[in-house]
Amino acid sequence: MGSSSYDVLRKQARTLENDIDLKLVAFSKIGAGSGGSSGIGNSNISNSSADTSPLLGDHVFDSLSEEIEQMLEKLSTLNESMSDLPATGAAAMHTLQRHREILHGYRQEFNKICANHTVRIEREELLRGSGLTTSGSPSISGLSRREMYMKETGHLSSASHLVNDQINIAIETRDNLHAQRQAFKRLQTRFNDISNRFPLISSYPFVSVSFSVSISRSDAIR
């Protein structure tokens, strides 16, 4: 009797595991935003639910999420029922352990899909700026993206103008410094001419040092 009950539970568990596997494939596609609904099986979600509207996509995702959660709980209950039966040998214990590992893997995959879906939705809301609750229309979504691109283009254009202005200021500054340097050179040339014509002027160290410092500063500025 115990062996017969164990076989029935094991068969139910394997059937349920196959169903969950198919559901997770469809769940993953919907969570990734592909809109696919193949493999959903006997659920109330029809193929027409694969609309690309974000609101409808969320409804399909939430419905399938609840269904998979219920199936996982049912599989957990079957595993517990099998463990409550008297042990029938090492093979049965190994099979039971395998069912538990499969359930654990399904739970991990389910949680991963839910987390990835949440991240994707948050990213899309951030890109649209207005969130999914404002409108699920693809045309409005496209309009929001176009507006975003236009704003980014405007920001880039403004930044380009600012950079050009800074470059022009730098060029003007360089030209002014160059003109000052040429003026200092002309003064030095004149001073040298005067010194050659009037040797007594060059005997004053202060005058010579002052012009030397001026020329050195102009060279440093260049």
CSV table of C-alpha atoms in Angstrom, one decimal:
chain,number,residue,atom,x,y,z
A,1,MET,CA,0.0,0.0,0.0
A,2,GLY,CA,2.8,2.3,0.9
A,3,SER,CA,4.7,1.6,-2.3
A,4,SER,CA,1.5,2.2,-4.3
A,5,SER,CA,0.9,5.5,-2.7
A,6,TYR,CA,4.6,6.5,-3.2
A,7,ASP,CA,4.3,5.6,-6.9
A,8,VAL,CA,1.2,7.7,-7.3
A,9,LEU,CA,2.8,10.7,-5.6
A,10,ARG,CA,5.9,10.4,-7.6
A,11,LYS,CA,4.0,10.3,-10.9
A,12,GLN,CA,2.0,13.4,-9.8
A,13,ALA,CA,5.3,15.1,-8.9
A,14,ARG,CA,6.9,14.4,-12.2
A,15,THR,CA,3.9,15.5,-14.2
A,16,LEU,CA,3.7,18.8,-12.2
A,17,GLU,CA,7.5,19.3,-12.7
A,18,ASN,CA,7.0,19.1,-16.4
A,19,ASP,CA,4.2,21.6,-16.3
A,20,ILE,CA,6.2,24.0,-14.2
A,21,ASP,CA,9.1,23.7,-16.6
A,22,LEU,CA,6.9,24.8,-19.5
A,23,LYS,CA,5.4,27.6,-17.5
A,24,LEU,CA,8.8,28.9,-16.5
A,25,VAL,CA,9.8,29.0,-20.2
A,26,ALA,CA,6.8,31.1,-21.1
A,27,PHE,CA,7.2,33.1,-17.9
A,28,SER,CA,10.8,34.0,-18.8
A,29,LYS,CA,9.8,35.2,-22.3
A,30,ILE,CA,7.1,37.4,-20.9
A,31,GLY,CA,9.4,38.7,-18.2
A,32,ALA,CA,12.0,39.6,-20.8
A,33,GLY,CA,9.4,41.5,-22.8
A,34,SER,CA,9.3,39.2,-25.8
A,35,GLY,CA,5.5,38.9,-25.4
A,36,GLY,CA,5.6,35.2,-26.2
A,37,SER,CA,2.9,33.0,-24.7
A,38,SER,CA,3.8,29.6,-26.0
A,39,GLY,CA,4.0,26.8,-23.5
A,40,ILE,CA,1.4,28.3,-21.1
A,41,GLY,CA,-0.7,25.1,-21.4
A,42,ASN,CA,-4.1,25.0,-19.9
A,43,SER,CA,-3.9,28.4,-18.1
A,44,ASN,CA,-6.5,31.1,-18.7
A,45,ILE,CA,-3.9,33.1,-20.6
A,46,SER,CA,-4.6,32.9,-24.3
A,47,ASN,CA,-2.2,33.7,-27.2
A,48,SER,CA,-3.9,37.0,-27.7
A,49,SER,CA,-2.5,38.1,-24.4
A,50,ALA,CA,0.9,38.5,-26.0
A,51,ASP,CA,0.1,42.1,-26.8
A,52,THR,CA,3.1,44.5,-26.6
A,53,SER,CA,1.2,46.9,-24.4
A,54,PRO,CA,3.1,47.3,-21.1
A,55,LEU,CA,0.0,47.3,-19.0
A,56,LEU,CA,-1.3,44.1,-20.6
A,57,GLY,CA,2.1,42.5,-20.4
A,58,ASP,CA,2.2,43.2,-16.7
A,59,HIS,CA,-1.2,41.6,-16.3
A,60,VAL,CA,-0.1,38.5,-18.1
A,61,PHE,CA,3.1,38.4,-16.1
A,62,ASP,CA,1.3,38.7,-12.8
A,63,SER,CA,-1.3,36.1,-13.6
A,64,LEU,CA,1.3,33.6,-14.7
A,65,SER,CA,3.4,34.4,-11.6
A,66,GLU,CA,0.5,33.6,-9.3
A,67,GLU,CA,-0.2,30.3,-11.2
A,68,ILE,CA,3.5,29.2,-11.0
A,69,GLU,CA,3.6,30.0,-7.3
A,70,GLN,CA,0.6,27.8,-6.7
A,71,MET,CA,2.2,25.0,-8.7
A,72,LEU,CA,5.4,25.3,-6.7
A,73,GLU,CA,3.5,25.1,-3.5
A,74,LYS,CA,1.7,22.0,-4.7
A,75,LEU,CA,4.9,20.4,-5.7
A,76,SER,CA,6.3,21.1,-2.3
A,77,THR,CA,3.3,19.5,-0.7
A,78,LEU,CA,3.8,16.4,-2.9
A,79,ASN,CA,7.4,16.1,-1.8
A,80,GLU,CA,6.5,16.4,1.8
A,81,SER,CA,3.8,13.7,1.4
A,82,MET,CA,6.4,11.4,-0.2
A,83,SER,CA,8.9,12.0,2.6
A,84,ASP,CA,6.2,11.2,5.2
A,85,LEU,CA,5.8,7.7,3.7
A,86,PRO,CA,7.9,4.9,5.1
A,87,ALA,CA,11.3,4.6,3.4
A,88,THR,CA,11.3,1.9,0.8
A,89,GLY,CA,15.1,1.8,0.0
A,90,ALA,CA,18.0,3.9,-1.1
A,91,ALA,CA,16.6,4.3,-4.6
A,92,ALA,CA,13.4,5.9,-3.2
A,93,MET,CA,15.5,8.2,-0.9
A,94,HIS,CA,17.6,9.3,-3.9
A,95,THR,CA,14.5,9.9,-6.0
A,96,LEU,CA,12.9,12.0,-3.2
A,97,GLN,CA,16.2,14.1,-2.9
A,98,ARG,CA,16.1,14.6,-6.6
A,99,HIS,CA,12.6,16.0,-6.5
A,100,ARG,CA,13.6,18.4,-3.8
A,101,GLU,CA,16.5,19.6,-5.8
A,102,ILE,CA,14.3,20.1,-8.8
A,103,LEU,CA,11.9,22.1,-6.7
A,104,HIS,CA,14.7,24.2,-5.3
A,105,GLY,CA,16.0,24.9,-8.9
A,106,TYR,CA,12.5,25.9,-10.0
A,107,ARG,CA,12.1,28.4,-7.1
A,108,GLN,CA,15.5,29.9,-7.9
A,109,GLU,CA,14.6,30.3,-11.5
A,110,PHE,CA,11.2,31.8,-10.7
A,111,ASN,CA,12.8,34.4,-8.3
A,112,LYS,CA,15.4,35.3,-10.9
A,113,ILE,CA,12.8,35.9,-13.6
A,114,CYS,CA,10.8,38.1,-11.2
A,115,ALA,CA,13.8,40.1,-10.2
A,116,ASN,CA,14.9,40.6,-13.9
A,117,HIS,CA,11.4,41.7,-14.8
A,118,THR,CA,11.3,44.3,-12.1
A,119,VAL,CA,14.7,45.7,-13.2
A,120,ARG,CA,13.5,45.9,-16.8
A,121,ILE,CA,10.3,47.7,-15.9
A,122,GLU,CA,12.1,50.2,-13.7
A,123,ARG,CA,14.6,50.9,-16.5
A,124,GLU,CA,11.8,51.4,-19.0
A,125,GLU,CA,10.0,53.8,-16.7
A,126,LEU,CA,13.2,55.7,-16.2
A,127,LEU,CA,13.7,56.0,-20.0
A,128,ARG,CA,10.1,57.2,-20.6
A,129,GLY,CA,10.2,59.5,-17.6
A,130,SER,CA,6.5,59.4,-17.1
A,131,GLY,CA,6.1,55.7,-16.0
A,132,LEU,CA,4.0,52.9,-17.4
A,133,THR,CA,0.8,54.1,-15.5
A,134,THR,CA,0.5,57.2,-17.7
A,135,SER,CA,-0.2,55.4,-20.9
A,136,GLY,CA,0.4,52.0,-22.5
A,137,SER,CA,0.2,53.3,-26.0
A,138,PRO,CA,3.2,52.4,-28.2
A,139,SER,CA,2.8,55.7,-30.1
A,140,ILE,CA,2.9,57.7,-26.9
A,141,SER,CA,5.9,55.7,-25.7
A,142,GLY,CA,7.6,56.5,-29.0
A,143,LEU,CA,6.7,60.1,-28.7
A,144,SER,CA,8.3,60.2,-25.2
A,145,ARG,CA,11.5,58.7,-26.6
A,146,ARG,CA,11.6,61.2,-29.4
A,147,GLU,CA,11.1,64.1,-27.0
A,148,MET,CA,13.9,62.6,-24.8
A,149,TYR,CA,16.2,62.4,-27.9
A,150,MET,CA,15.4,65.9,-28.9
A,151,LYS,CA,16.2,67.2,-25.4
A,152,GLU,CA,19.5,65.3,-25.4
A,153,THR,CA,20.3,66.8,-28.9
A,154,GLY,CA,19.6,70.2,-27.5
A,155,HIS,CA,21.9,69.7,-24.5
A,156,LEU,CA,24.7,68.4,-26.8
A,157,SER,CA,24.2,71.5,-29.1
A,158,SER,CA,24.4,73.8,-26.1
A,159,ALA,CA,27.5,72.1,-24.7
A,160,SER,CA,29.1,72.4,-28.2
A,161,HIS,CA,28.5,76.1,-28.3
A,162,LEU,CA,29.9,76.5,-24.8
A,163,VAL,CA,33.0,74.6,-25.8
A,164,ASN,CA,33.4,76.8,-28.9
A,165,ASP,CA,33.1,79.9,-26.8
A,166,GLN,CA,35.8,78.7,-24.4
A,167,ILE,CA,38.1,77.9,-27.4
A,168,ASN,CA,37.5,81.4,-28.8
A,169,ILE,CA,38.3,83.0,-25.5
A,170,ALA,CA,41.5,80.9,-25.2
A,171,ILE,CA,42.6,81.9,-28.7
A,172,GLU,CA,42.0,85.6,-28.0
A,173,THR,CA,44.0,85.3,-24.7
A,174,ARG,CA,46.8,83.6,-26.6
A,175,ASP,CA,46.9,86.4,-29.2
A,176,ASN,CA,46.9,89.1,-26.5
A,177,LEU,CA,49.7,87.4,-24.7
A,178,HIS,CA,51.6,87.1,-27.9
A,179,ALA,CA,51.1,90.8,-28.7
A,180,GLN,CA,52.3,91.7,-25.2
A,181,ARG,CA,55.4,89.6,-25.7
A,182,GLN,CA,56.2,91.3,-29.0
A,183,ALA,CA,55.8,94.7,-27.3
A,184,PHE,CA,58.2,93.7,-24.6
A,185,LYS,CA,60.7,92.5,-27.2
A,186,ARG,CA,60.4,95.9,-29.0
A,187,LEU,CA,61.0,97.7,-25.7
A,188,GLN,CA,64.0,95.6,-25.1
A,189,THR,CA,65.4,96.3,-28.5
A,190,ARG,CA,64.9,100.0,-28.0
A,191,PHE,CA,66.5,99.9,-24.6
A,192,ASN,CA,69.5,98.0,-26.1
A,193,ASP,CA,69.8,100.7,-28.7
A,194,ILE,CA,69.7,103.4,-26.1
A,195,SER,CA,72.2,101.6,-23.9
A,196,ASN,CA,74.6,101.3,-26.9
A,197,ARG,CA,74.2,105.0,-27.6
A,198,PHE,CA,74.3,106.1,-24.0
A,199,PRO,CA,76.6,103.7,-22.1
A,200,LEU,CA,75.9,105.5,-18.8
A,201,ILE,CA,72.3,104.2,-18.7
A,202,SER,CA,73.4,100.6,-18.6
A,203,SER,CA,75.4,101.4,-15.5
A,204,TYR,CA,72.2,101.5,-13.5
A,205,PRO,CA,71.5,97.9,-12.4
A,206,PHE,CA,67.8,98.5,-11.5
A,207,VAL,CA,66.9,99.5,-15.1
A,208,SER,CA,68.6,96.5,-16.6
A,209,VAL,CA,67.1,94.1,-14.1
A,210,SER,CA,63.6,95.5,-14.6
A,211,PHE,CA,63.6,95.0,-18.3
A,212,SER,CA,65.1,91.5,-17.9
A,213,VAL,CA,62.3,90.5,-15.5
A,214,SER,CA,59.7,91.9,-17.9
A,215,ILE,CA,61.0,89.8,-20.8
A,216,SER,CA,61.3,86.7,-18.7
A,217,ARG,CA,57.6,87.0,-17.6
A,218,SER,CA,56.5,87.4,-21.2
A,219,ASP,CA,58.4,84.3,-22.2
A,220,ALA,CA,56.9,82.4,-19.2
A,221,ILE,CA,53.4,83.5,-20.2
A,222,ARG,CA,53.9,82.1,-23.7
